[in-house]
Each structure stands twice: as C-alpha cells, then as structure tokens.
Amino acid sequence: MIAKTTTTTHLAQMLAQARAATDALFGLVRPGAFHDRPVPERHRTIFYFGHLEAFDWNLVSHAAGVPSFHPEFDQLFAFGIDPEPGQSPQDRRSDWPERAEVQRYNLRVRQAIDDLSNQVSEQVLSVALEHRLMHAETFAYLLHQLSATQKDIPLVAPFPPCPTPVRTVIEIPGGAVTLGQRRAPLDGQYQFGWDNEFDGHEVSVSAYAMTKYKVTNGEYLEFVRAGAKPPHFWTWGEGQWWWRAMSGEVPLPMDWPVYVTHEEASAFAAWTGKRLPTEAEFHRAAYGTPDGEEERSYPWGDDVPDTRRGNFNGNRWDPIPVTATPLGDSAFGISQLVGNGWEWTATVFQPFPGFQPLSFYPGYSARFFDGDHYVLKGASSRTDAGLLRRSFRNWFRPNYPYIYAGFRCVED
Ligand SMILES: [Fe+2]
C-alpha cells in the first residue's frame, strides 16, 4: 500500500497549494465588498469563502465517519446555485455571517481534514482538489464583475503584439474519436475523472472543415454592425467599443477571441452559414491526427502544458491574441483549442453510455442533465493545468454571459 500512501500524500500537498491559490483570490476582494453579489444568478462572495471548506468537510467527514463541529455552517455553505434566468436569489446581506467567523470555521476545517487525509480515498481527495481548482476559475468570473473600487487586481504585463489573424478554414477528414476515459486504464495507474467523463467510448466523425482560430472580437463586430446585440464583455463609450477587462475597460482588442453566450455563438454561426462543432468534432480537431496515429493527450502532443502552448493555468486574467501561441496548434494546425477561452459546442450536456453517479456526490453532474446545459471544451486563461485532461467536460446554460467562453465555426 506504499503507492497509495504516496498518492494520498501528493494529493494532500496539491490541496495545500490549491488552498493557497484560493486564499490569494479571496484576498483580492476589498473587505467592504465581501458580502456583495457580483452576479445576480450566483451567491454573494462570502458564500464561496465558506463553501470551499464546507464542501471539503462534508465530503471528508462523511467518508471518515466523524461528527461535525458546526452543522449550521456545513449546511449554509454546502451548495452553489444555478437558477433559471429571472429566478435570482433574494437573500439579504444580514442572512450571512461575518468574514472573521467564517475564517475561524475554515481554519478549523482545514486542520480536521489534514488530520484525516490518510483515512480517505484518493478519489475523495481528488474531488476536493478539483472542486477547489474549478472554483478558482469560476470565482475569477465573479471577481471580473466587481468594480475597480471593490477589488485589488495585480497588474500583468500586456502581451506583445502578434500577427493579424487571417480567416483560415482547415479541412478535417472523418475518423474515430475517443470521448471520456475508461474506468480501468491499461497501465493500472489511478487517474481521477468526474462521473460525467465515464465510460470512455469511440464515436466516428464525418469530414468537416473548422476555422483555424476562434472567432475574434473583430469578426464579431461585423455581426454587431449588422444588428446583433453586443456581448456582455463589450461596452460603448466616447464613440468607440471597449472591452471590460479584469482591471477596467480597454479599447476593444480586435484579435482577441470574442466571449459570448451559446445563443450568441449559435446566432453568429448561422449568420455566416456555418454551425458550432459537436463535442466529438472538437475532439477530432484537438486530439486526432491526419495519419490516424493514437489520439494525443493535448492538441500539441503529449508534452505537459506550459505557457508557450496556450493561455491557461491562471498566468493572465484576460485573453491574448488568437495568433499568439502557434506552438499549441493541433496536428491539423488548429490554434488554441486548449486555453484562451472555453469553446461552446453544439452538444447538449448528457451522460455517456455507462454513466454512474459518484456514490458520495450523486448530483454532481446528474442534476444538470436537464437539456438546458451545453458542453464546453478546452480551457480559459484561468483554468488550472491539472484540469486540461482530454476527457474533462465543462457545461453551462446557453444564456449565461459571465464566463470566459468563445467559439469557432464548422461547416460540412
Ligand atoms: Fe461548489
């Protein structure tokens, strides 16, 4: 069982690093804004501050069979929300405890979890770790919506100028793709996956053509000039378009990917006589190869992710030009399939054949199999490198405008 102990220790170390990362993010919110609600369809910031620890504690205390020391907070901070539009929460500031009280709970929870980490499975620790990493990204979306007076964002050097993108369409021959991952990998190594990533299976894809780059702000501007509504991230002022960056508005960068909802992406695709790719077509473009070799781990091959390959892992707050990272191109020559913004697919979020919910968290994916969430693939600037595995699936409502998500078009 030495291997298990090693993995558990490694996961505990990664959890400690992830805690430091989320602590740093919460540290960017000014104290006076901690009980504000940056996005109407989500909780107040104070909820997320308590949620990461309450989630871990609910998970670990149940797995280890130990009693709670604060059932009220365990429940108050247990679950996030994803209401239908127009059904925003109505709670008041006074319904929530003060930050210092939540901080005391958090510290006690961390100590208790660290004392128990050798008594729970790798799977439980992985769920805690990945849940926190995903919240580090979704918390950035909330932070983005706070005004400059509510947060202190460290400056990042601007990205150097890049070649102007030239609209290019790449033909991709039909072929087989692997979706998801198998429950028992051939090498016998433990590899974590969420319930929605199983079972791995093959599907075949017919030939299609896909744009080399994500749709840019510049391309989408033509659509807006033709009468479409501007995306949430754009504002108009002083006779020009601006982009709402993390630290404030900048003149609309024409060579950055446009961030839009699924509805906007679909409308743009239809306007150009094209459509959004399916999840399988995304996989084929990203991980397939022209000569039919084994599918890659990442678009660029099997090398571990680094910043030359794409804009991910929290190195930057905002996007970079779509032409900025040619070293991350896929075998078919398609750019930035992983990083610089998630990509909407035409695929409704549904279970793969053989789906089994996690026994200790049955609703993780299943409560979103409602036909009103779409699969996103790839990654954004704020996606942790640990979440870049091929089988990872993201999903959101088609009209939720706050996420770092763009798209590209395909045609038959
Ligand atoms: Fe959560």
GROMACS .gro file of C-alpha atoms and ligand atoms in nm:
model
  413
    1MET     CA    1   0.000   0.000   0.000
    2ILE     CA    2   0.302   0.228  -0.026
    3ALA     CA    3   0.181   0.355  -0.362
    4LYS     CA    4  -0.150   0.458  -0.212
    5THR     CA    5   0.018   0.649   0.070
    6THR     CA    6   0.241   0.827  -0.180
    7THR     CA    7  -0.057   0.931  -0.390
    8THR     CA    8  -0.254   1.043  -0.087
    9THR     CA    9   0.041   1.249   0.035
   10HIS     CA   10   0.085   1.400  -0.308
   11LEU     CA   11  -0.284   1.490  -0.327
   12ALA     CA   12  -0.269   1.645   0.021
   13GLN     CA   13   0.024   1.860  -0.095
   14MET     CA   14  -0.166   1.967  -0.405
   15LEU     CA   15  -0.468   2.051  -0.191
   16ALA     CA   16  -0.246   2.273   0.025
   17GLN     CA   17  -0.123   2.457  -0.288
   18ALA     CA   18  -0.478   2.497  -0.415
   19ARG     CA   19  -0.583   2.640  -0.077
   20ALA     CA   20  -0.305   2.899  -0.104
   21ALA     CA   21  -0.427   2.989  -0.453
   22THR     CA   22  -0.790   3.038  -0.350
   23ASP     CA   23  -0.683   3.229  -0.037
   24ALA     CA   24  -0.493   3.467  -0.267
   25LEU     CA   25  -0.804   3.517  -0.483
   26PHE     CA   26  -1.027   3.596  -0.186
   27GLY     CA   27  -0.755   3.836  -0.071
   28LEU     CA   28  -0.818   4.047  -0.383
   29VAL     CA   29  -1.171   4.139  -0.271
   30ARG     CA   30  -1.180   4.452  -0.058
   31PRO     CA   31  -1.333   4.385   0.286
   32GLY     CA   32  -1.631   4.615   0.222
   33ALA     CA   33  -1.731   4.412  -0.086
   34PHE     CA   34  -1.718   4.068   0.072
   35HIS     CA   35  -2.094   4.047   0.116
   36ASP     CA   36  -2.177   4.185  -0.229
   37ARG     CA   37  -2.325   3.970  -0.506
   38PRO     CA   38  -2.127   4.035  -0.829
   39VAL     CA   39  -2.354   3.816  -1.048
   40PRO     CA   40  -2.735   3.815  -0.992
   41GLU     CA   41  -2.767   3.439  -1.056
   42ARG     CA   42  -2.496   3.343  -0.809
   43HIS     CA   43  -2.430   3.369  -0.434
   44ARG     CA   44  -2.257   3.654  -0.253
   45THR     CA   45  -1.877   3.637  -0.225
   46ILE     CA   46  -1.898   3.535   0.142
   47PHE     CA   47  -2.071   3.212   0.035
   48TYR     CA   48  -1.774   3.099  -0.177
   49PHE     CA   49  -1.537   3.185   0.107
   50GLY     CA   50  -1.714   2.932   0.330
   51HIS     CA   51  -1.819   2.694   0.054
   52LEU     CA   52  -1.474   2.557  -0.037
   53GLU     CA   53  -1.412   2.441   0.319
   54ALA     CA   54  -1.770   2.328   0.390
   55PHE     CA   55  -1.767   2.119   0.072
   56ASP     CA   56  -1.438   1.952   0.165
   57TRP     CA   57  -1.552   1.894   0.520
   58ASN     CA   58  -1.891   1.746   0.424
   59LEU     CA   59  -1.707   1.511   0.190
   60VAL     CA   60  -1.422   1.407   0.422
   61SER     CA   61  -1.620   1.389   0.746
   62HIS     CA   62  -1.874   1.157   0.583
   63ALA     CA   63  -1.603   0.943   0.424
   64ALA     CA   64  -1.415   0.914   0.753
   65GLY     CA   65  -1.730   0.877   0.964
   66VAL     CA   66  -1.656   1.159   1.207
   67PRO     CA   67  -1.911   1.402   1.354
   68SER     CA   68  -1.930   1.769   1.258
   69PHE     CA   69  -1.840   2.056   1.490
   70HIS     CA   70  -2.051   2.318   1.306
   71PRO     CA   71  -2.357   2.165   1.131
   72GLU     CA   72  -2.509   2.508   1.066
   73PHE     CA   73  -2.217   2.626   0.852
   74ASP     CA   74  -2.176   2.282   0.694
   75GLN     CA   75  -2.527   2.327   0.557
   76LEU     CA   76  -2.527   2.703   0.493
   77PHE     CA   77  -2.221   2.675   0.269
   78ALA     CA   78  -2.293   2.332   0.120
   79PHE     CA   79  -2.414   2.405  -0.233
   80GLY     CA   80  -2.387   2.669  -0.504
   81ILE     CA   81  -2.678   2.773  -0.722
   82ASP     CA   82  -2.761   2.779  -1.095
   83PRO     CA   83  -3.117   2.920  -1.121
   84GLU     CA   84  -3.308   2.969  -1.441
   85PRO     CA   85  -3.292   3.328  -1.568
   86GLY     CA   86  -3.523   3.557  -1.374
   87GLN     CA   87  -3.517   3.337  -1.062
   88SER     CA   88  -3.229   3.507  -0.885
   89PRO     CA   89  -3.182   3.453  -0.510
   90GLN     CA   90  -3.346   3.703  -0.274
   91ASP     CA   91  -3.135   3.660   0.042
   92ARG     CA   92  -3.009   3.966   0.231
   93ARG     CA   93  -2.664   4.064   0.350
   94SER     CA   94  -2.773   4.014   0.710
   95ASP     CA   95  -2.854   3.648   0.636
   96TRP     CA   96  -2.479   3.576   0.620
   97PRO     CA   97  -2.216   3.560   0.896
   98GLU     CA   98  -1.921   3.798   0.915
   99ARG     CA   99  -1.599   3.708   0.739
  100ALA     CA  100  -1.399   3.657   1.062
  101GLU     CA  101  -1.646   3.397   1.183
  102VAL     CA  102  -1.625   3.206   0.855
  103GLN     CA  103  -1.247   3.231   0.864
  104ARG     CA  104  -1.241   3.060   1.207
  105TYR     CA  105  -1.459   2.780   1.069
  106ASN     CA  106  -1.231   2.746   0.765
  107LEU     CA  107  -0.914   2.713   0.969
  108ARG     CA  108  -1.069   2.452   1.196
  109VAL     CA  109  -1.197   2.256   0.895
  110ARG     CA  110  -0.854   2.255   0.730
  111GLN     CA  111  -0.689   2.118   1.042
  112ALA     CA  112  -0.952   1.846   1.077
  113ILE     CA  113  -0.919   1.745   0.711
  114ASP     CA  114  -0.540   1.732   0.729
  115ASP     CA  115  -0.566   1.506   1.035
  116LEU     CA  116  -0.795   1.269   0.840
  117SER     CA  117  -0.635   1.279   0.495
  118ASN     CA  118  -0.474   0.935   0.537
  119GLN     CA  119  -0.811   0.781   0.620
  120VAL     CA  120  -0.992   0.873   0.299
  121SER     CA  121  -0.954   0.754  -0.059
  122GLU     CA  122  -0.759   0.918  -0.340
  123GLN     CA  123  -1.093   0.972  -0.510
  124VAL     CA  124  -1.229   1.176  -0.219
  125LEU     CA  125  -0.915   1.391  -0.202
  126SER     CA  126  -0.921   1.437  -0.581
  127VAL     CA  127  -1.283   1.555  -0.567
  128ALA     CA  128  -1.187   1.811  -0.301
  129LEU     CA  129  -0.886   1.926  -0.503
  130GLU     CA  130  -1.059   1.958  -0.839
  131HIS     CA  131  -1.369   2.118  -0.689
  132ARG     CA  132  -1.144   2.389  -0.544
  133LEU     CA  133  -0.949   2.435  -0.869
  134MET     CA  134  -1.272   2.476  -1.065
  135HIS     CA  135  -1.399   2.731  -0.814
  136ALA     CA  136  -1.072   2.922  -0.850
  137GLU     CA  137  -1.176   2.972  -1.213
  138THR     CA  138  -1.545   3.044  -1.160
  139PHE     CA  139  -1.454   3.284  -0.877
  140ALA     CA  140  -1.245   3.480  -1.131
  141TYR     CA  141  -1.567   3.532  -1.334
  142LEU     CA  142  -1.730   3.680  -1.024
  143LEU     CA  143  -1.423   3.891  -0.945
  144HIS     CA  144  -1.439   4.017  -1.301
  145GLN     CA  145  -1.784   4.163  -1.234
  146LEU     CA  146  -1.674   4.362  -0.929
  147SER     CA  147  -1.593   4.728  -0.995
  148ALA     CA  148  -1.236   4.858  -0.965
  149THR     CA  149  -1.322   5.005  -0.622
  150GLN     CA  150  -1.423   4.662  -0.488
  151LYS     CA  151  -1.102   4.471  -0.566
  152ASP     CA  152  -0.723   4.497  -0.593
  153ILE     CA  153  -0.602   4.314  -0.903
  154PRO     CA  154  -0.225   4.268  -0.952
  155LEU     CA  155  -0.116   4.402  -1.290
  156VAL     CA  156   0.005   4.162  -1.560
  157ALA     CA  157   0.235   4.286  -1.838
  158PRO     CA  158   0.047   4.334  -2.167
  159PHE     CA  159   0.100   4.061  -2.424
  160PRO     CA  160   0.333   4.167  -2.708
  161PRO     CA  161   0.175   4.240  -3.049
  162CYS     CA  162   0.104   3.935  -3.267
  163PRO     CA  163   0.042   3.873  -3.637
  164THR     CA  164  -0.303   3.986  -3.754
  165PRO     CA  165  -0.526   3.679  -3.781
  166VAL     CA  166  -0.623   3.581  -4.134
  167ARG     CA  167  -0.951   3.391  -4.156
  168THR     CA  168  -0.847   3.035  -4.243
  169VAL     CA  169  -1.058   2.722  -4.276
  170ILE     CA  170  -0.899   2.380  -4.233
  171GLU     CA  171  -1.041   2.057  -4.377
  172ILE     CA  172  -1.051   1.766  -4.137
  173PRO     CA  173  -1.109   1.415  -4.274
  174GLY     CA  174  -1.355   1.188  -4.099
  175GLY     CA  175  -1.228   0.946  -3.835
  176ALA     CA  176  -1.281   0.787  -3.496
  177VAL     CA  177  -1.252   0.984  -3.172
  178THR     CA  178  -1.242   0.874  -2.811
  179LEU     CA  179  -1.476   1.056  -2.574
  180GLY     CA  180  -1.430   1.024  -2.199
  181GLN     CA  181  -1.196   0.782  -2.022
  182ARG     CA  182  -1.210   0.412  -1.940
  183ARG     CA  183  -1.276   0.301  -1.586
  184ALA     CA  184  -0.976   0.069  -1.578
  185PRO     CA  185  -0.683   0.224  -1.765
  186LEU     CA  186  -0.448  -0.025  -1.929
  187ASP     CA  187  -0.145   0.082  -1.723
  188GLY     CA  188  -0.336   0.033  -1.396
  189GLN     CA  189  -0.244   0.381  -1.269
  190TYR     CA  190  -0.505   0.569  -1.070
  191GLN     CA  191  -0.635   0.859  -1.275
  192PHE     CA  192  -0.913   1.078  -1.149
  193GLY     CA  193  -1.214   1.168  -1.359
  194TRP     CA  194  -1.555   1.314  -1.272
  195ASP     CA  195  -1.859   1.091  -1.317
  196ASN     CA  196  -1.951   1.260  -1.649
  197GLU     CA  197  -1.617   1.151  -1.804
  198PHE     CA  198  -1.710   0.777  -1.790
  199ASP     CA  199  -1.738   0.547  -1.973
  200GLY     CA  200  -1.483   0.612  -2.239
  201HIS     CA  201  -1.611   0.518  -2.583
  202GLU     CA  202  -1.540   0.569  -2.950
  203VAL     CA  203  -1.757   0.759  -3.194
  204SER     CA  204  -1.696   0.829  -3.560
  205VAL     CA  205  -1.700   1.174  -3.711
  206SER     CA  206  -1.763   1.262  -4.078
  207ALA     CA  207  -1.538   1.502  -4.266
  208TYR     CA  208  -1.589   1.872  -4.187
  209ALA     CA  209  -1.400   2.200  -4.200
  210MET     CA  210  -1.316   2.415  -3.897
  211THR     CA  211  -1.174   2.766  -3.858
  212LYS     CA  212  -0.807   2.777  -3.755
  213TYR     CA  213  -0.877   3.048  -3.498
  214LYS     CA  214  -1.153   3.116  -3.252
  215VAL     CA  215  -1.392   3.386  -3.371
  216THR     CA  216  -1.236   3.721  -3.277
  217ASN     CA  217  -1.387   4.042  -3.145
  218GLY     CA  218  -1.307   4.193  -3.485
  219GLU     CA  219  -1.513   3.930  -3.669
  220TYR     CA  220  -1.798   3.954  -3.421
  221LEU     CA  221  -1.801   4.333  -3.466
  222GLU     CA  222  -1.923   4.278  -3.822
  223PHE     CA  223  -2.219   4.086  -3.676
  224VAL     CA  224  -2.290   4.364  -3.424
  225ARG     CA  225  -2.274   4.623  -3.702
  226ALA     CA  226  -2.531   4.411  -3.888
  227GLY     CA  227  -2.768   4.449  -3.593
  228ALA     CA  228  -2.672   4.181  -3.337
  229LYS     CA  229  -2.666   4.266  -2.966
  230PRO     CA  230  -2.313   4.333  -2.834
  231PRO     CA  231  -2.171   4.068  -2.597
  232HIS     CA  232  -2.171   4.124  -2.220
  233PHE     CA  233  -1.794   4.192  -2.218
  234TRP     CA  234  -1.828   4.490  -2.454
  235THR     CA  235  -1.931   4.847  -2.372
  236TRP     CA  236  -1.979   5.154  -2.590
  237GLY     CA  237  -1.846   5.495  -2.487
  238GLU     CA  238  -1.679   5.805  -2.625
  239GLY     CA  239  -1.761   5.693  -2.976
  240GLN     CA  240  -1.588   5.355  -2.961
  241TRP     CA  241  -1.616   4.997  -2.835
  242TRP     CA  242  -1.437   4.891  -2.514
  243TRP     CA  243  -1.365   4.553  -2.360
  244ARG     CA  244  -1.436   4.502  -1.992
  245ALA     CA  245  -1.105   4.356  -1.875
  246MET     CA  246  -1.041   4.232  -1.521
  247SER     CA  247  -0.887   4.565  -1.415
  248GLY     CA  248  -1.103   4.801  -1.618
  249GLU     CA  249  -1.200   4.887  -1.973
  250VAL     CA  250  -0.956   4.869  -2.266
  251PRO     CA  251  -1.017   4.960  -2.633
  252LEU     CA  252  -1.179   4.651  -2.790
  253PRO     CA  253  -0.889   4.419  -2.889
  254MET     CA  254  -0.981   4.303  -3.238
  255ASP     CA  255  -0.750   3.997  -3.233
  256TRP     CA  256  -0.873   3.853  -2.903
  257PRO     CA  257  -1.134   3.574  -2.903
  258VAL     CA  258  -1.485   3.708  -2.851
  259TYR     CA  259  -1.652   3.590  -2.527
  260VAL     CA  260  -2.020   3.517  -2.587
  261THR     CA  261  -2.310   3.302  -2.475
  262HIS     CA  262  -2.409   2.981  -2.656
  263GLU     CA  263  -2.709   3.163  -2.800
  264GLU     CA  264  -2.488   3.439  -2.941
  265ALA     CA  265  -2.234   3.190  -3.076
  266SER     CA  266  -2.507   2.988  -3.249
  267ALA     CA  267  -2.661   3.304  -3.399
  268PHE     CA  268  -2.325   3.418  -3.536
  269ALA     CA  269  -2.257   3.075  -3.686
  270ALA     CA  270  -2.599   3.072  -3.855
  271TRP     CA  271  -2.542   3.427  -3.984
  272THR     CA  272  -2.226   3.307  -4.160
  273GLY     CA  273  -2.396   2.993  -4.294
  274LYS     CA  274  -2.199   2.767  -4.058
  275ARG     CA  275  -2.265   2.592  -3.727
  276LEU     CA  276  -2.100   2.514  -3.393
  277PRO     CA  277  -1.891   2.194  -3.372
  278THR     CA  278  -2.019   1.896  -3.178
  279GLU     CA  279  -1.820   1.771  -2.879
  280ALA     CA  280  -1.689   1.486  -3.099
  281GLU     CA  281  -1.582   1.726  -3.375
  282PHE     CA  282  -1.396   1.934  -3.118
  283HIS     CA  283  -1.216   1.616  -3.004
  284ARG     CA  284  -1.125   1.519  -3.358
  285ALA     CA  285  -0.979   1.864  -3.431
  286ALA     CA  286  -0.795   1.885  -3.100
  287TYR     CA  287  -0.665   1.534  -3.037
  288GLY     CA  288  -0.687   1.345  -3.368
  289THR     CA  289  -0.408   1.317  -3.623
  290PRO     CA  290  -0.412   1.315  -4.005
  291ASP     CA  291  -0.233   0.981  -4.023
  292GLY     CA  292  -0.461   0.812  -3.771
  293GLU     CA  293  -0.197   0.760  -3.501
  294GLU     CA  294  -0.311   0.726  -3.142
  295GLU     CA  295  -0.501   1.034  -3.023
  296ARG     CA  296  -0.291   1.291  -2.841
  297SER     CA  297  -0.316   1.392  -2.476
  298TYR     CA  298  -0.318   1.760  -2.570
  299PRO     CA  299  -0.357   1.936  -2.906
  300TRP     CA  300   0.022   1.989  -2.930
  301GLY     CA  301   0.111   1.631  -2.836
  302ASP     CA  302   0.193   1.462  -2.508
  303ASP     CA  303   0.425   1.724  -2.351
  304VAL     CA  304   0.300   1.869  -2.023
  305PRO     CA  305   0.118   2.204  -2.056
  306ASP     CA  306   0.332   2.517  -2.040
  307THR     CA  307   0.270   2.881  -2.125
  308ARG     CA  308   0.420   2.859  -2.477
  309ARG     CA  309   0.135   2.622  -2.565
  310GLY     CA  310  -0.157   2.836  -2.462
  311ASN     CA  311  -0.320   3.084  -2.226
  312PHE     CA  312  -0.422   2.876  -1.921
  313ASN     CA  313  -0.326   2.799  -1.561
  314GLY     CA  314  -0.403   3.145  -1.427
  315ASN     CA  315  -0.098   3.319  -1.570
  316ARG     CA  316  -0.311   3.601  -1.709
  317TRP     CA  317  -0.650   3.748  -1.622
  318ASP     CA  318  -0.762   3.828  -1.976
  319PRO     CA  319  -0.729   3.676  -2.325
  320ILE     CA  320  -0.435   3.709  -2.563
  321PRO     CA  321  -0.443   3.732  -2.946
  322VAL     CA  322  -0.568   3.421  -3.126
  323THR     CA  323  -0.237   3.404  -3.318
  324ALA     CA  324  -0.021   3.420  -3.002
  325THR     CA  325   0.058   3.052  -2.940
  326PRO     CA  326   0.134   2.856  -3.261
  327LEU     CA  327   0.329   2.601  -3.050
  328GLY     CA  328  -0.006   2.489  -2.913
  329ASP     CA  329  -0.156   2.407  -3.253
  330SER     CA  330  -0.319   2.068  -3.303
  331ALA     CA  331  -0.199   1.805  -3.552
  332PHE     CA  332  -0.442   1.956  -3.804
  333GLY     CA  333  -0.296   2.304  -3.750
  334ILE     CA  334  -0.585   2.445  -3.547
  335SER     CA  335  -0.489   2.704  -3.285
  336GLN     CA  336  -0.577   2.746  -2.919
  337LEU     CA  337  -0.817   2.456  -2.882
  338VAL     CA  338  -0.700   2.439  -2.521
  339GLY     CA  339  -0.666   2.777  -2.350
  340ASN     CA  340  -0.760   3.143  -2.413
  341GLY     CA  341  -1.131   3.076  -2.359
  342TRP     CA  342  -1.355   2.770  -2.339
  343GLU     CA  343  -1.535   2.677  -2.659
  344TRP     CA  344  -1.907   2.623  -2.685
  345THR     CA  345  -2.014   2.306  -2.863
  346ALA     CA  346  -2.348   2.217  -3.019
  347THR     CA  347  -2.370   1.918  -2.781
  348VAL     CA  348  -2.625   1.920  -2.500
  349PHE     CA  349  -2.468   1.801  -2.172
  350GLN     CA  350  -2.581   1.439  -2.132
  351PRO     CA  351  -2.434   1.127  -1.967
  352PHE     CA  352  -2.205   0.900  -2.166
  353PRO     CA  353  -2.315   0.535  -2.207
  354GLY     CA  354  -2.238   0.354  -1.880
  355PHE     CA  355  -2.262   0.669  -1.665
  356GLN     CA  356  -2.268   0.606  -1.290
  357PRO     CA  357  -2.305   0.896  -1.047
  358LEU     CA  358  -2.047   0.933  -0.770
  359SER     CA  359  -2.191   0.748  -0.470
  360PHE     CA  360  -2.098   1.026  -0.229
  361TYR     CA  361  -2.199   1.311  -0.462
  362PRO     CA  362  -2.479   1.177  -0.685
  363GLY     CA  363  -2.597   1.515  -0.811
  364TYR     CA  364  -2.260   1.648  -0.927
  365SER     CA  365  -2.341   1.602  -1.297
  366ALA     CA  366  -2.683   1.439  -1.294
  367ARG     CA  367  -2.871   1.748  -1.180
  368PHE     CA  368  -2.754   1.926  -1.498
  369PHE     CA  369  -2.875   1.658  -1.742
  370ASP     CA  370  -3.185   1.872  -1.797
  371GLY     CA  371  -3.138   1.953  -2.165
  372ASP     CA  372  -3.064   2.316  -2.081
  373HIS     CA  373  -2.684   2.299  -2.047
  374TYR     CA  374  -2.430   2.274  -2.327
  375VAL     CA  375  -2.085   2.113  -2.326
  376LEU     CA  376  -1.782   2.341  -2.342
  377LYS     CA  377  -1.435   2.208  -2.420
  378GLY     CA  378  -1.083   2.345  -2.397
  379ALA     CA  379  -0.986   2.587  -2.121
  380SER     CA  380  -0.969   2.955  -2.031
  381SER     CA  381  -0.686   3.172  -1.903
  382ARG     CA  382  -0.798   3.081  -1.550
  383THR     CA  383  -0.826   2.702  -1.592
  384ASP     CA  384  -0.573   2.512  -1.381
  385ALA     CA  385  -0.329   2.299  -1.583
  386GLY     CA  386  -0.448   1.996  -1.382
  387LEU     CA  387  -0.790   2.026  -1.549
  388LEU     CA  388  -0.660   2.017  -1.907
  389ARG     CA  389  -0.705   1.640  -1.950
  390ARG     CA  390  -0.873   1.536  -2.272
  391SER     CA  391  -1.183   1.388  -2.108
  392PHE     CA  392  -1.268   1.695  -1.896
  393ARG     CA  393  -1.611   1.843  -1.977
  394ASN     CA  394  -1.749   2.179  -1.875
  395TRP     CA  395  -2.114   2.288  -1.906
  396PHE     CA  396  -2.326   2.600  -1.867
  397ARG     CA  397  -2.668   2.736  -1.952
  398PRO     CA  398  -2.687   2.874  -2.309
  399ASN     CA  399  -2.762   3.230  -2.197
  400TYR     CA  400  -2.515   3.271  -1.905
  401PRO     CA  401  -2.294   3.562  -2.019
  402TYR     CA  402  -2.023   3.589  -1.749
  403ILE     CA  403  -1.791   3.301  -1.837
  404TYR     CA  404  -1.469   3.307  -2.036
  405ALA     CA  405  -1.611   3.124  -2.336
  406GLY     CA  406  -1.593   3.175  -2.709
  407PHE     CA  407  -1.637   2.952  -3.011
  408ARG     CA  408  -1.536   2.866  -3.362
  409CYS     CA  409  -1.746   2.760  -3.658
  410VAL     CA  410  -1.754   2.446  -3.869
  411GLU     CA  411  -1.913   2.352  -4.200
  412ASP     CA  412  -1.980   2.019  -4.368
  413FE      FE  413  -1.905   2.407  -0.543
   0.00000   0.00000   0.00000
